[in-house]
PDB file of C-alpha atoms in Angstrom:
ATOM      1  CA  UNK A  19     -64.853  22.182  85.165  1.00 97.00           C
ATOM      2  CA  UNK A  20     -67.966  23.387  86.944  1.00 97.00           C
ATOM      3  CA  UNK A  21     -71.694  23.495  86.295  1.00 98.00           C
ATOM      4  CA  UNK A  22     -74.861  25.025  87.731  1.00 98.00           C
ATOM      5  CA  UNK A  23     -78.567  25.117  86.968  1.00 98.00           C
ATOM      6  CA  UNK A  24     -80.146  28.546  86.452  1.00 98.00           C
ATOM      7  CA  UNK A  25     -83.641  27.130  86.895  1.00 97.00           C
ATOM      8  CA  UNK A  26     -85.431  23.866  86.245  1.00 97.00           C
ATOM      9  CA  UNK A  27     -89.063  22.844  86.072  1.00 95.00           C
ATOM     10  CA  UNK A  28     -92.102  23.097  83.844  1.00 91.00           C
ATOM     11  CA  UNK A  29     -91.699  26.887  83.863  1.00 94.00           C
ATOM     12  CA  UNK A  30     -88.281  26.839  82.214  1.00 96.00           C
ATOM     13  CA  UNK A  31     -84.920  25.094  82.156  1.00 97.00           C
ATOM     14  CA  UNK A  32     -81.343  26.252  81.688  1.00 98.00           C
ATOM     15  CA  UNK A  33     -77.933  24.916  82.746  1.00 98.00           C
ATOM     16  CA  UNK A  34     -74.486  26.488  82.500  1.00 98.00           C
ATOM     17  CA  UNK A  35     -71.136  24.720  82.132  1.00 98.00           C
ATOM     18  CA  UNK A  36     -67.735  26.404  82.489  1.00 97.00           C
ATOM     19  CA  UNK A  37     -64.172  25.237  81.915  1.00 95.00           C
ATOM     20  CA  UNK A  38     -61.001  27.265  81.386  1.00 93.00           C
ATOM     21  CA  UNK A  39     -63.002  30.482  81.071  1.00 94.00           C
ATOM     22  CA  UNK A  40     -65.299  29.143  78.337  1.00 95.00           C
ATOM     23  CA  UNK A  41     -69.020  29.156  79.142  1.00 98.00           C
ATOM     24  CA  UNK A  42     -71.791  27.083  77.553  1.00 98.00           C
ATOM     25  CA  UNK A  43     -75.500  27.405  78.199  1.00 98.00           C
ATOM     26  CA  UNK A  44     -77.617  24.289  77.825  1.00 98.00           C
ATOM     27  CA  UNK A  45     -81.162  25.371  76.912  1.00 98.00           C
ATOM     28  CA  UNK A  46     -82.738  28.806  77.323  1.00 97.00           C
ATOM     29  CA  UNK A  47     -86.205  28.043  78.644  1.00 97.00           C
ATOM     30  CA  UNK A  48     -86.342  30.947  81.099  1.00 97.00           C
ATOM     31  CA  UNK A  49     -87.252  34.441  79.945  1.00 97.00           C
ATOM     32  CA  UNK A  50     -84.386  36.523  78.579  1.00 97.00           C
ATOM     33  CA  UNK A  51     -84.685  38.787  81.638  1.00 97.00           C
ATOM     34  CA  UNK A  52     -84.371  35.841  84.022  1.00 97.00           C
ATOM     35  CA  UNK A  53     -81.485  34.335  82.050  1.00 98.00           C
ATOM     36  CA  UNK A  54     -79.586  37.593  82.432  1.00 97.00           C
ATOM     37  CA  UNK A  55     -80.433  37.979  86.121  1.00 98.00           C
ATOM     38  CA  UNK A  56     -79.445  34.435  86.995  1.00 98.00           C
ATOM     39  CA  UNK A  57     -76.225  34.551  85.008  1.00 98.00           C
ATOM     40  CA  UNK A  58     -75.410  37.701  86.969  1.00 97.00           C
ATOM     41  CA  UNK A  59     -75.942  35.813  90.250  1.00 97.00           C
ATOM     42  CA  UNK A  60     -73.221  33.397  89.110  1.00 97.00           C
ATOM     43  CA  UNK A  61     -71.008  36.335  88.101  1.00 97.00           C
ATOM     44  CA  UNK A  62     -71.264  35.510  84.407  1.00 97.00           C
ATOM     45  CA  UNK A  63     -71.892  38.161  81.756  1.00 96.00           C
ATOM     46  CA  UNK A  64     -74.004  37.060  78.760  1.00 96.00           C
ATOM     47  CA  UNK A  65     -71.158  38.184  76.502  1.00 95.00           C
ATOM     48  CA  UNK A  66     -68.941  35.506  78.049  1.00 96.00           C
ATOM     49  CA  UNK A  67     -71.040  32.702  76.571  1.00 97.00           C
ATOM     50  CA  UNK A  68     -69.381  30.776  73.762  1.00 97.00           C
ATOM     51  CA  UNK A  69     -72.601  29.069  72.684  1.00 97.00           C
ATOM     52  CA  UNK A  70     -76.027  27.713  73.604  1.00 98.00           C
ATOM     53  CA  UNK A  71     -76.776  24.000  73.325  1.00 98.00           C
ATOM     54  CA  UNK A  72     -80.379  22.915  72.783  1.00 98.00           C
ATOM     55  CA  UNK A  73     -81.769  19.592  73.976  1.00 98.00           C
ATOM     56  CA  UNK A  74     -85.137  19.934  72.179  1.00 96.00           C
ATOM     57  CA  UNK A  75     -87.686  22.446  70.981  1.00 96.00           C
ATOM     58  CA  UNK A  76     -90.261  22.488  73.808  1.00 96.00           C
ATOM     59  CA  UNK A  77     -91.047  25.940  75.170  1.00 94.00           C
ATOM     60  CA  UNK A  78     -89.670  25.285  78.646  1.00 95.00           C
ATOM     61  CA  UNK A  79     -86.262  24.773  76.999  1.00 97.00           C
ATOM     62  CA  UNK A  80     -86.214  27.507  74.318  1.00 97.00           C
ATOM     63  CA  UNK A  81     -88.705  30.146  75.521  1.00 96.00           C
ATOM     64  CA  UNK A  82     -86.152  32.901  76.143  1.00 96.00           C
ATOM     65  CA  UNK A  83     -83.939  32.186  73.162  1.00 96.00           C
ATOM     66  CA  UNK A  84     -85.252  34.710  70.626  1.00 96.00           C
ATOM     67  CA  UNK A  85     -85.139  37.779  72.885  1.00 96.00           C
ATOM     68  CA  UNK A  86     -81.859  36.734  74.515  1.00 96.00           C
ATOM     69  CA  UNK A  87     -80.138  36.358  71.143  1.00 95.00           C
ATOM     70  CA  UNK A  88     -81.112  39.857  70.009  1.00 93.00           C
ATOM     71  CA  UNK A  89     -78.856  41.407  72.627  1.00 91.00           C
ATOM     72  CA  UNK A  90     -76.356  38.573  72.878  1.00 92.00           C
ATOM     73  CA  UNK A  91     -75.890  36.827  69.512  1.00 94.00           C
ATOM     74  CA  UNK A  92     -74.005  33.605  70.176  1.00 96.00           C
ATOM     75  CA  UNK A  93     -73.846  30.369  68.156  1.00 97.00           C
ATOM     76  CA  UNK A  94     -76.573  27.775  68.706  1.00 97.00           C
ATOM     77  CA  UNK A  95     -75.671  24.079  68.795  1.00 98.00           C
ATOM     78  CA  UNK A  96     -78.559  21.761  68.013  1.00 98.00           C
ATOM     79  CA  UNK A  97     -79.561  18.591  66.224  1.00 97.00           C
ATOM     80  CA  UNK A  98     -80.668  19.087  62.634  1.00 96.00           C
ATOM     81  CA  UNK A  99     -84.358  18.399  63.247  1.00 97.00           C
ATOM     82  CA  UNK A 100     -84.482  20.520  66.405  1.00 97.00           C
ATOM     83  CA  UNK A 101     -82.943  23.465  64.556  1.00 97.00           C
ATOM     84  CA  UNK A 102     -85.604  23.304  61.855  1.00 96.00           C
ATOM     85  CA  UNK A 103     -88.365  23.712  64.419  1.00 96.00           C
ATOM     86  CA  UNK A 104     -86.632  26.349  66.564  1.00 96.00           C
ATOM     87  CA  UNK A 105     -85.679  28.499  63.554  1.00 94.00           C
ATOM     88  CA  UNK A 106     -89.359  29.184  62.936  1.00 92.00           C
ATOM     89  CA  UNK A 107     -89.577  31.076  66.232  1.00 90.00           C
ATOM     90  CA  UNK A 108     -86.461  33.224  65.771  1.00 93.00           C
ATOM     91  CA  UNK A 109     -86.713  36.662  64.206  1.00 87.00           C
ATOM     92  CA  UNK A 110     -82.962  37.202  63.840  1.00 81.00           C
ATOM     93  CA  UNK A 111     -80.519  35.100  61.861  1.00 87.00           C
ATOM     94  CA  UNK A 112     -78.044  33.255  64.083  1.00 92.00           C
ATOM     95  CA  UNK A 113     -75.030  31.036  63.625  1.00 95.00           C
ATOM     96  CA  UNK A 114     -75.973  27.367  63.823  1.00 96.00           C
ATOM     97  CA  UNK A 115     -73.634  24.489  64.682  1.00 97.00           C
ATOM     98  CA  UNK A 116     -75.623  21.457  63.569  1.00 97.00           C
ATOM     99  CA  UNK A 117     -75.094  17.781  64.278  1.00 97.00           C
ATOM    100  CA  UNK A 118     -76.857  14.474  63.873  1.00 95.00           C
ATOM    101  CA  UNK A 119     -78.245  12.860  66.999  1.00 95.00           C
ATOM    102  CA  UNK A 120     -75.648  10.426  68.303  1.00 95.00           C
ATOM    103  CA  UNK A 121     -72.738  12.314  66.753  1.00 96.00           C
ATOM    104  CA  UNK A 122     -69.466  13.115  68.552  1.00 97.00           C
ATOM    105  CA  UNK A 123     -67.712  16.358  67.676  1.00 97.00           C
ATOM    106  CA  UNK A 124     -65.332  18.982  69.049  1.00 97.00           C
ATOM    107  CA  UNK A 125     -65.917  22.741  69.201  1.00 96.00           C
ATOM    108  CA  UNK A 126     -64.299  25.623  71.099  1.00 94.00           C
ATOM    109  CA  UNK A 127     -62.034  23.213  72.990  1.00 94.00           C
ATOM    110  CA  UNK A 128     -64.962  21.087  74.198  1.00 97.00           C
ATOM    111  CA  UNK A 129     -65.638  17.516  73.120  1.00 97.00           C
ATOM    112  CA  UNK A 130     -69.319  16.649  72.791  1.00 98.00           C
ATOM    113  CA  UNK A 131     -71.043  13.296  72.777  1.00 98.00           C
ATOM    114  CA  UNK A 132     -74.709  13.566  71.831  1.00 98.00           C
ATOM    115  CA  UNK A 133     -77.243  10.807  72.357  1.00 97.00           C
ATOM    116  CA  UNK A 134     -80.973  10.438  71.638  1.00 97.00           C
ATOM    117  CA  UNK A 135     -83.429  10.734  74.509  1.00 97.00           C
ATOM    118  CA  UNK A 136     -86.842   9.003  74.589  1.00 95.00           C
ATOM    119  CA  UNK A 137     -89.152  12.019  74.848  1.00 93.00           C
ATOM    120  CA  UNK A 138     -92.122  13.341  72.877  1.00 91.00           C
ATOM    121  CA  UNK A 139     -90.184  15.946  70.905  1.00 94.00           C
ATOM    122  CA  UNK A 140     -88.959  15.959  67.298  1.00 95.00           C
ATOM    123  CA  UNK A 141     -85.332  14.941  68.018  1.00 96.00           C
ATOM    124  CA  UNK A 142     -84.447  15.301  71.718  1.00 97.00           C
ATOM    125  CA  UNK A 143     -80.820  14.778  72.706  1.00 98.00           C
ATOM    126  CA  UNK A 144     -78.669  14.565  75.802  1.00 98.00           C
ATOM    127  CA  UNK A 145     -75.079  15.717  76.040  1.00 98.00           C
ATOM    128  CA  UNK A 146     -71.783  14.671  77.522  1.00 98.00           C
ATOM    129  CA  UNK A 147     -69.565  17.746  77.614  1.00 98.00           C
ATOM    130  CA  UNK A 148     -65.867  17.006  78.127  1.00 97.00           C
ATOM    131  CA  UNK A 149     -62.736  19.114  78.337  1.00 95.00           C
ATOM    132  CA  UNK A 150     -59.322  18.581  79.879  1.00 88.00           C
ATOM    133  CA  UNK A 151     -60.211  15.197  81.332  1.00 92.00           C
ATOM    134  CA  UNK A 152     -63.436  16.400  82.983  1.00 96.00           C
ATOM    135  CA  UNK A 153     -66.907  15.454  81.808  1.00 97.00           C
ATOM    136  CA  UNK A 154     -70.476  16.451  82.620  1.00 98.00           C
ATOM    137  CA  UNK A 155     -73.674  14.794  81.386  1.00 98.00           C
ATOM    138  CA  UNK A 156     -76.993  16.535  80.813  1.00 98.00           C
ATOM    139  CA  UNK A 157     -80.116  14.381  80.438  1.00 97.00           C
ATOM    140  CA  UNK A 158     -83.459  16.045  81.091  1.00 91.00           C
ATOM    141  CA  UNK A 159     -86.857  15.186  79.633  1.00 93.00           C
ATOM    142  CA  UNK A 160     -86.726  11.437  79.035  1.00 96.00           C
ATOM    143  CA  UNK A 161     -89.418   8.869  79.689  1.00 93.00           C
ATOM    144  CA  UNK A 162     -87.145   5.938  80.430  1.00 96.00           C
ATOM    145  CA  UNK A 163     -83.471   5.054  80.555  1.00 97.00           C
ATOM    146  CA  UNK A 164     -82.347   2.785  77.740  1.00 96.00           C
ATOM    147  CA  UNK A 165     -78.959   1.177  77.097  1.00 96.00           C
ATOM    148  CA  UNK A 166     -77.910   4.036  74.798  1.00 96.00           C
ATOM    149  CA  UNK A 167     -78.461   6.644  77.518  1.00 97.00           C
ATOM    150  CA  UNK A 168     -76.638   4.599  80.158  1.00 97.00           C
ATOM    151  CA  UNK A 169     -73.681   3.869  77.898  1.00 97.00           C
ATOM    152  CA  UNK A 170     -73.303   7.501  76.849  1.00 97.00           C
ATOM    153  CA  UNK A 171     -73.223   8.677  80.470  1.00 98.00           C
ATOM    154  CA  UNK A 172     -70.788   6.043  81.747  1.00 97.00           C
ATOM    155  CA  UNK A 173     -67.714   7.765  83.149  1.00 97.00           C
ATOM    156  CA  UNK A 174     -69.118  11.275  83.692  1.00 98.00           C
ATOM    157  CA  UNK A 175     -68.120  12.940  86.950  1.00 98.00           C
ATOM    158  CA  UNK A 176     -70.980  15.441  86.978  1.00 98.00           C
ATOM    159  CA  UNK A 177     -74.593  15.000  85.917  1.00 98.00           C
ATOM    160  CA  UNK A 178     -77.767  17.056  85.503  1.00 98.00           C
ATOM    161  CA  UNK A 179     -80.616  14.549  85.501  1.00 98.00           C
ATOM    162  CA  UNK A 180     -84.353  14.933  85.765  1.00 97.00           C
ATOM    163  CA  UNK A 181     -86.281  13.379  88.643  1.00 97.00           C
ATOM    164  CA  UNK A 182     -89.709  14.625  87.666  1.00 96.00           C
ATOM    165  CA  UNK A 183     -92.191  12.789  89.847  1.00 94.00           C
ATOM    166  CA  UNK A 184     -92.777  10.390  92.732  1.00 95.00           C
ATOM    167  CA  UNK A 185     -95.232   7.804  91.438  1.00 90.00           C
ATOM    168  CA  UNK A 186     -97.656   7.693  94.428  1.00 93.00           C
ATOM    169  CA  UNK A 187     -97.859  11.505  94.368  1.00 93.00           C
ATOM    170  CA  UNK A 188     -98.541  11.564  90.621  1.00 91.00           C
ATOM    171  CA  UNK A 189    -101.167   8.846  90.971  1.00 87.00           C
ATOM    172  CA  UNK A 190    -102.946  10.735  93.756  1.00 88.00           C
ATOM    173  CA  UNK A 191    -102.782  14.149  92.049  1.00 86.00           C
ATOM    174  CA  UNK A 192    -106.227  15.701  91.514  1.00 85.00           C
ATOM    175  CA  UNK A 193    -105.183  18.514  89.162  1.00 87.00           C
ATOM    176  CA  UNK A 194    -104.038  16.439  86.202  1.00 90.00           C
ATOM    177  CA  UNK A 195    -106.396  14.405  84.013  1.00 90.00           C
ATOM    178  CA  UNK A 196    -105.611  10.731  83.533  1.00 89.00           C
ATOM    179  CA  UNK A 197    -104.341  11.393  79.989  1.00 92.00           C
ATOM    180  CA  UNK A 198    -101.715  13.838  81.304  1.00 90.00           C
ATOM    181  CA  UNK A 199    -100.597  11.363  83.956  1.00 91.00           C
ATOM    182  CA  UNK A 200    -100.257   8.747  81.239  1.00 90.00           C
ATOM    183  CA  UNK A 201     -98.144  11.087  79.133  1.00 88.00           C
ATOM    184  CA  UNK A 202     -95.858  11.996  82.059  1.00 90.00           C
ATOM    185  CA  UNK A 203     -95.249   8.387  83.092  1.00 91.00           C
ATOM    186  CA  UNK A 204     -95.018   7.024  79.539  1.00 90.00           C
ATOM    187  CA  UNK A 205     -91.900   5.718  77.819  1.00 88.00           C
ATOM    188  CA  UNK A 206     -91.539   9.148  76.150  1.00 90.00           C
ATOM    189  CA  UNK A 207     -92.550  11.334  79.083  1.00 89.00           C
ATOM    190  CA  UNK A 208     -90.472  12.011  82.190  1.00 92.00           C
ATOM    191  CA  UNK A 209     -88.366  10.111  84.726  1.00 97.00           C
ATOM    192  CA  UNK A 210     -89.623   9.173  88.166  1.00 97.00           C
ATOM    193  CA  UNK A 211     -87.416   9.415  91.250  1.00 97.00           C
ATOM    194  CA  UNK A 212     -86.930   5.654  91.133  1.00 97.00           C
ATOM    195  CA  UNK A 213     -85.867   5.649  87.478  1.00 97.00           C
ATOM    196  CA  UNK A 214     -83.413   8.477  88.093  1.00 98.00           C
ATOM    197  CA  UNK A 215     -82.019   6.684  91.146  1.00 98.00           C
ATOM    198  CA  UNK A 216     -81.497   3.474  89.170  1.00 97.00           C
ATOM    199  CA  UNK A 217     -79.455   5.302  86.538  1.00 98.00           C
ATOM    200  CA  UNK A 218     -77.396   7.155  89.136  1.00 98.00           C
ATOM    201  CA  UNK A 219     -76.643   3.885  90.916  1.00 97.00           C
ATOM    202  CA  UNK A 220     -75.267   2.497  87.654  1.00 97.00           C
ATOM    203  CA  UNK A 221     -73.045   5.522  87.074  1.00 98.00           C
ATOM    204  CA  UNK A 222     -71.543   5.948  90.557  1.00 97.00           C
ATOM    205  CA  UNK A 223     -69.119   2.978  90.231  1.00 96.00           C
ATOM    206  CA  UNK A 224     -67.771   4.540  87.029  1.00 96.00           C
ATOM    207  CA  UNK A 225     -66.809   7.843  88.643  1.00 96.00           C
ATOM    208  CA  UNK A 226     -69.961   9.911  89.100  1.00 97.00           C
ATOM    209  CA  UNK A 227     -69.325  12.336  91.968  1.00 97.00           C
ATOM    210  CA  UNK A 228     -71.868  15.154  91.722  1.00 97.00           C
ATOM    211  CA  UNK A 229     -75.492  15.212  90.615  1.00 98.00           C
ATOM    212  CA  UNK A 230     -78.005  17.992  90.197  1.00 98.00           C
ATOM    213  CA  UNK A 231     -81.551  16.622  90.163  1.00 98.00           C
ATOM    214  CA  UNK A 232     -83.802  18.780  88.001  1.00 97.00           C
ATOM    215  CA  UNK A 233     -87.214  19.211  86.418  1.00 96.00           C
ATOM    216  CA  UNK A 234     -88.993  18.268  89.674  1.00 97.00           C
ATOM    217  CA  UNK A 235     -92.761  18.577  89.528  1.00 95.00           C
ATOM    218  CA  UNK A 236     -94.024  21.180  91.984  1.00 92.00           C
ATOM    219  CA  UNK A 237     -97.125  19.068  92.733  1.00 92.00           C
ATOM    220  CA  UNK A 238     -95.947  15.476  92.323  1.00 95.00           C
ATOM    221  CA  UNK A 239     -92.497  15.521  93.878  1.00 96.00           C
ATOM    222  CA  UNK A 240     -90.450  17.228  96.550  1.00 95.00           C
ATOM    223  CA  UNK A 241     -86.683  17.732  96.915  1.00 97.00           C
ATOM    224  CA  UNK A 242     -86.380  15.749 100.142  1.00 97.00           C
ATOM    225  CA  UNK A 243     -88.158  12.754  98.651  1.00 97.00           C
ATOM    226  CA  UNK A 244     -86.064  12.816  95.458  1.00 97.00           C
ATOM    227  CA  UNK A 245     -82.811  12.854  97.428  1.00 97.00           C
ATOM    228  CA  UNK A 246     -84.079  10.181  99.805  1.00 97.00           C
ATOM    229  CA  UNK A 247     -84.878   7.796  96.942  1.00 97.00           C
ATOM    230  CA  UNK A 248     -81.431   8.284  95.391  1.00 98.00           C
ATOM    231  CA  UNK A 249     -79.639   7.851  98.727  1.00 97.00           C
ATOM    232  CA  UNK A 250     -81.505   4.637  99.443  1.00 97.00           C
ATOM    233  CA  UNK A 251     -80.664   3.288  95.997  1.00 96.00           C
ATOM    234  CA  UNK A 252     -76.907   4.006  96.100  1.00 96.00           C
ATOM    235  CA  UNK A 253     -76.446   2.860  99.702  1.00 92.00           C
ATOM    236  CA  UNK A 254     -73.220   4.054 101.287  1.00 85.00           C
ATOM    237  CA  UNK A 255     -71.615   5.275  98.034  1.00 89.00           C
ATOM    238  CA  UNK A 256     -70.229   8.820  98.151  1.00 93.00           C
ATOM    239  CA  UNK A 257     -72.179  11.262  96.017  1.00 96.00           C
ATOM    240  CA  UNK A 258     -72.925  14.970  96.284  1.00 97.00           C
ATOM    241  CA  UNK A 259     -76.571  15.656  95.436  1.00 97.00           C
ATOM    242  CA  UNK A 260     -78.022  19.084  94.744  1.00 97.00           C
ATOM    243  CA  UNK A 261     -81.668  19.705  93.806  1.00 98.00           C
ATOM    244  CA  UNK A 262     -82.466  22.427  91.299  1.00 98.00           C
ATOM    245  CA  UNK A 263     -85.570  24.567  91.689  1.00 96.00           C
ATOM    246  CA  UNK A 264     -87.639  26.679  89.336  1.00 96.00           C
ATOM    247  CA  UNK A 265     -86.885  29.990  91.008  1.00 94.00           C
ATOM    248  CA  UNK A 266     -83.350  29.768  92.368  1.00 95.00           C
ATOM    249  CA  UNK A 267     -79.879  29.279  90.911  1.00 98.00           C
ATOM    250  CA  UNK A 268     -77.930  26.331  92.266  1.00 98.00           C
ATOM    251  CA  UNK A 269     -74.391  26.903  93.547  1.00 97.00           C
ATOM    252  CA  UNK A 270     -71.556  26.041  91.179  1.00 98.00           C
ATOM    253  CA  UNK A 271     -70.708  22.332  91.325  1.00 97.00           C
ATOM    254  CA  UNK A 272     -66.998  21.739  90.673  1.00 96.00           C
ATOM    255  CA  UNK A 273     -65.381  18.575  89.368  1.00 94.00           C
ATOM    256  CA  UNK A 274     -61.737  17.674  88.941  1.00 86.00           C
ATOM    257  CA  UNK A 275     -59.948  15.774  86.222  1.00 78.00           C
ATOM    258  CA  UNK A 276     -59.913  12.027  86.824  1.00 65.00           C
ATOM    259  CA  UNK A 277     -59.842  10.540  83.329  1.00 47.00           C
ATOM    260  CA  UNK A 278     -56.605   8.932  82.294  1.00 51.00           C
ATOM    261  CA  UNK A 279     -55.155  10.971  79.354  1.00 46.00           C
ATOM    262  CA  UNK A 280     -54.538   7.796  77.320  1.00 46.00           C
ATOM    263  CA  UNK A 281     -58.215   6.805  77.667  1.00 43.00           C
ATOM    264  CA  UNK A 282     -59.276  10.349  76.791  1.00 45.00           C
ATOM    265  CA  UNK A 283     -57.205  10.128  73.608  1.00 51.00           C
ATOM    266  CA  UNK A 284     -58.850   6.851  72.634  1.00 50.00           C
ATOM    267  CA  UNK A 285     -62.278   8.463  72.974  1.00 50.00           C
ATOM    268  CA  UNK A 286     -61.709  11.610  70.972  1.00 51.00           C
ATOM    269  CA  UNK A 287     -58.357  11.282  69.215  1.00 57.00           C
ATOM    270  CA  UNK A 288     -55.706  14.058  69.050  1.00 52.00           C
ATOM    271  CA  UNK A 289     -56.909  17.427  70.325  1.00 46.00           C
TER     272      UNK A 289
END
């Protein structure tokens, strides 16, 4: 299994996951043109996508969806409440695969665990995407890490996680009013570098090997600082860290099967 981020930040977010020739897009917050261009850079044709997973309805996660679907109609996987909001902005009818937040289900050979995220959207969710003993977690746009988030991500080998801001930089920022700073740092806003590092440190002993840090603020964070905070928190533990940007595609991050088949069967039952 492998994964990459097409772009991440307040201007738009999208992640791609591939296993055994099946491709999934998580969010479509870039323009349709940019989605196509960045898929091309990873040597993926839009027609190869099996489906698009949505985390929530905010524009930086669904902005390109309507136009993209007109030329490339693929199924959309989303929570029930998220689908109700997103449908209002779509001009074409599409196939919906709906689920309740917190539900586990299988589709197209993938096993999905969904879990609620604390963010100021109607029903934001994170995903664990598993197939063939490999698993990747996606958790962007969350204001804090609760026990439900940590438990859902235990055992993933790959992770896309937001590290939105460095607190002293946010505090000193002159562009944002105090109310915006409050919203960002609230329990339903975004994760700081320190919060992201704490979660990563909890997951490394359970098999986490590769992380892409995403949704970095262009004004209140920087890639070097985000990586530094994580490295300091995990000490000498081995971990590959990549930082996603708004304008560039990350390289593919590859993970190998490590889950014991018996344990995998207990989680999801017969395939």
